[in-house]
Amino acid sequence: MVPEKPSRHPRPTGCWLPLPSVGGVTKWEAPITADVHHKARPASGVLVWDNCAQILAASRSPSLRCRTHSCRQRPEVEGSMAKRVAIIGGGSSGLCAIKACLEESLEPICFERSGDIGGLWRFEEHPEEGRASIYRSVIINTSKEMMCFSDFPIPEDFPNYMHNSKIMEYFRMYAQHFDLLRHIRFRTSVCRVSKCPDFATTGQWEVVTESEGKQEAAVFDAVLVCTGHHTEAHLPLSAFPGINNFKGHYIHSRDYKDARDSTDKRVVVIGIGNSGADLAVEISQTAKQVFLSTRRGAWIFNRVGDQGYPIDTVITTRTNAFLKKLLSQSMVSNFAEKQLNARFNHSLYGLKPKHRVLDQHPTINDDLPNRIISGRVLVKPNIQEFTETSAIFEDGTREDIDAVVFATGYSFSFPFLEGCVKVVENQISLYKFMFPPDLEKPTLAFIGLIQPLGAIMPISELQCRWATRIFKGSNKLPPQHCMEADIKQKREAMAKQYVKSQRHTIQVDYIPYMDELACQVGVKPDLLTLFLTDPKLALEVAFGPCTPYQYRLRGPGKWAGAREAILTQRQRIIKPLQTRLVEEHPSAPAMPLFFKLVGAVAILAIGFAFL
């Protein structure tokens, strides 16, 4: 099908828009939030325009917009019309991309191929093509204080580790609070993104979309790709001889929804990442027997950390990040492995890998050792081959099986980008995992294309804050050779630290990467200044969990509520646990404030000496 001729504003038909300055809202408007949506209409009712040009001519008010088609008058920015940004994907990254564009007075239009927001975290009974898919019971592995958007704390009564339905509830609250839905075109797929003929001077892109069988082309000043990396199942059947002769049923974890089909069956789960461990535990509730097959083994972390606090709030602190930099990787690994083996001996349970704990993305599962010790899950080595009714493992053992679940991860590609980027075995050359270094103009960025040791939502948000400032011209990228050198350095460091795997091509550590982005935007917390001006806050920033609010304390996008959010974050962690009042006897704090302060000063002194 031949798309329509590109235009700066895609041509809607029969758009309506109430005029400003006259009271009332028509009954047909159904605004998302009345205080931010169209509040006025002319006395004679709603006017109808044939196209957006008439809307622009009707008024110069920047609040005018067409909700149906996401068109609006372009607000003035430094004497010129606002740049239009195409956002591909309406998941968590797409939502914060819309908000970041609005904060920088850019004009976002988000294209979402499905009929709702949420991306990966929206459960559907049946997998949808081109969209990430989760199972019914999935619970996130990062706690609410670490995963929230930096200026919108998750409600205190929400659980620390949220079920996917609670995550969706939070996303809907976020979208409504910041009035983001009006900028999304649902059930619209992006078919092609290509450079305009004058890209070298304008940096503009032609974006071809399709909705209800009709294609449409439009020109955008910049593009944010927010499609994630969990859409294409990696199913390496060629690595498993005999699988095509297997008479049982096999699926990829992407297609798994619940354990009902596994009742009284013997099931093998291949892979011991987070999905593999989760599915082995869940399927073992109904199956006759579950076998968990792993090539390397894994170190298993618990969601619940010291004194019952979420493990990521215990581990992800600036103090720990500093100590990790100060100590050798071997020393850190020794300490972490000792802690993990104190919970259960990984060798005894057949899980201990040959690699060290920091050499692989962590697997987080509270229930796996319980299922192993009760015999419901048996840990096995890699599968050598399949027969019609069984699996033969590399140790020579054979087990009769009825079904196979491949928890073998994902691949990613961007076919709609027409050669603008190249992906080979999940390797992609991007500056700071965001910008292609060889474009004449930095008007294309990838958001959330990372595998973090921590929560991805705040990382995506900070990426968006930086990218939109690049698009606007407030920040600049370094020369191409500098970007390529940075890409090479990161790739070599990743190859040196992690075992070779497709999942370790986009790996980042939460605090170092967030601080790296924050330096670009100008929002990295200044600990020395904080200790001099606000010691109470400084102590929580240095010793407490490195929550996203820290990146709203200063600089562009500063949020007045950031300090209060940081100082009350422990209350929000504790609140959902307090469902039964318990008489508590007062006890001395583990570390008095004086010693915390002395320790902080000592760490700062050592830090300045080494940096």
Phi, psi and omega in degrees: 000134182275124181288159177292162179299134180300146177218157179295327176234113177308137189275104173279166176241134176066032177295143175237152181200125179288145177283151181281175170073007176235130187294156173106156176229134182289154182290344181275349186287317182047060183296149178296310172223122189298331184284344181242350182266189179303123183250354189222159176209155176291158183302329183277356179114198184274133177273158179236129176248155179276333181206173185289337179298322179291326177297315181295324180286336185291326184199155176258013180286124181294350181277347182291134176200158176260109184295324185296319185248010180060020177273152175200163173295137183281120181293153181284135176228110178051043175084359180231167181290148182294145179284140179266134183239125174272126179247123184257107180112132182248032175277204182298321179291321179295322180296312181287339174293317177301312182297318180296322177298314181297322179296332180260016179060033172265164183251101184271141167230116184259131179254118181239120187290336179265188183260013184204167176277180171111331178055234183306326191270002177266112181286136172229147181298327182234137179300142179254137181300135176076010181225141178300155185221139179235165177268165191301321190264004190300135177238138184291152182265001177244142186280162190298323181290334181271340186254354186286161172290149196290343178237025181210078182302145175289140182309143185296335181274356176288145180296157181294317174251114192264142169293154183303330179292324177290324177297317177297322178299317179295316179300320180293321176298316180298313181297320181287318182300320182259009175054056186266336188296331182296343183264005184252133172257104182282160180053041178230117181264146175268118182270320185205139172233117183222155180293141171289157181305329181260030185303322184301334180254327184258332184070018185272157182235144170263123182245120179257124181240164179224133178216129180053040176079000182248130178266150182215139180244144178211158181257134179233151180280338180201162182225132172247119180266113186238041185269353177073195182221031179236033183258329184253112181295132174268108186238087186279065184299330181294341179276359182233086181305139176089355183296329180288342178265352182294128185273350178279196184252137174226146180218164168271153182302336178300330183268355181283137178239316176201178190268008185298324182285352183260004183303126177061024178250161175260115191239136173250130175254125183258117180115138184236033168285192183297320179293315181299315180294317179300314183290323177300317179294312184292315181295329181294348178288334183239336185286159174292319178202141176241134174247129180254108185264129181221139178285318190247339191085183182197153170271129186256120177264157178257145174293328185267120182260201182304135179058021176087002178284152176305136187300326182288334176284339178276318186277318189273078177233157179294326178297313179296321178298321178293316179296323178297323178287327184284321183270163177285157180297327180294320180293318179296318180297318179302314181296313182295318181293325176297319179296317181291322179286341176292330178285309171203144183287113184294330176292317180300327183266006178072020185253341187301125179271170176284332182277163179280167187296329182273000185270000182213149175301133187291148172258126184247118180200120181280334192259345186302312179299328177294321179287328178289315184291337177269000176081002181285334175236128176248124180278129183231159176285187181298153179276128179279316177195162175254147166251189181296329186229004185212171175239133177254123184267166185293342176273004177092351179285152180233137178229132173290133181222155179251335185208154180230136173242117178271104174261065191253018172085198188223156170247165175220149177204167182224071184299335182285349184272356171050057172080004179290331176225156181238128179244122178232114181050049179064017174261128179218135183271104180224134176290123184056028181063027184225309191252127169298130188280348189256009178281143179296327178231136183278067185245017176228129179218148178254131183246131176076015179270061185214160174239092188273152167275072186151191185282145182269333186301309180294332176293313178302319181298314181291325173302316180296319180298321178287313183301316182293328176289328173294314180299320183287337181099004180286332176235158180236151172271154177289173177300160185303317183295328177290319178296317180295324177294321178294318178299315180296317181297317180293321181294318180293320179295322180293317180295328181286323185275317191258151172296150184292122182195152178296336182280348184256027179263344182229035185280134174223151175264135194305298187294311179302320182287319177299318179294325178297314177294318183298326177295324179293321183277333184091034184233012179292133180301139178261095187297318182299314178297320179297318180295329180279331186251332185211072185304322181300314178293319182301319179298318180290324178292320183282318187256337182275179178298141180278078182282159184300336182301335181301334183268017173238011183282334185206168174077191180302133181080016179305137182246128183297336182270003186296315181300313180296322180297321180291316184288343180249008185296325179292328177296321180289333176290317185283325189311308184291348179273343186272063180265354174218123181288132180235133178290124185245129178276134181297141179220158181292142177298150182299324180221108180304153182303321182300314182290327175299317181295314178299317179298319180297317178297319179297317179296318178299318180298315178296320180300314180294330179290327184267338185270000000 
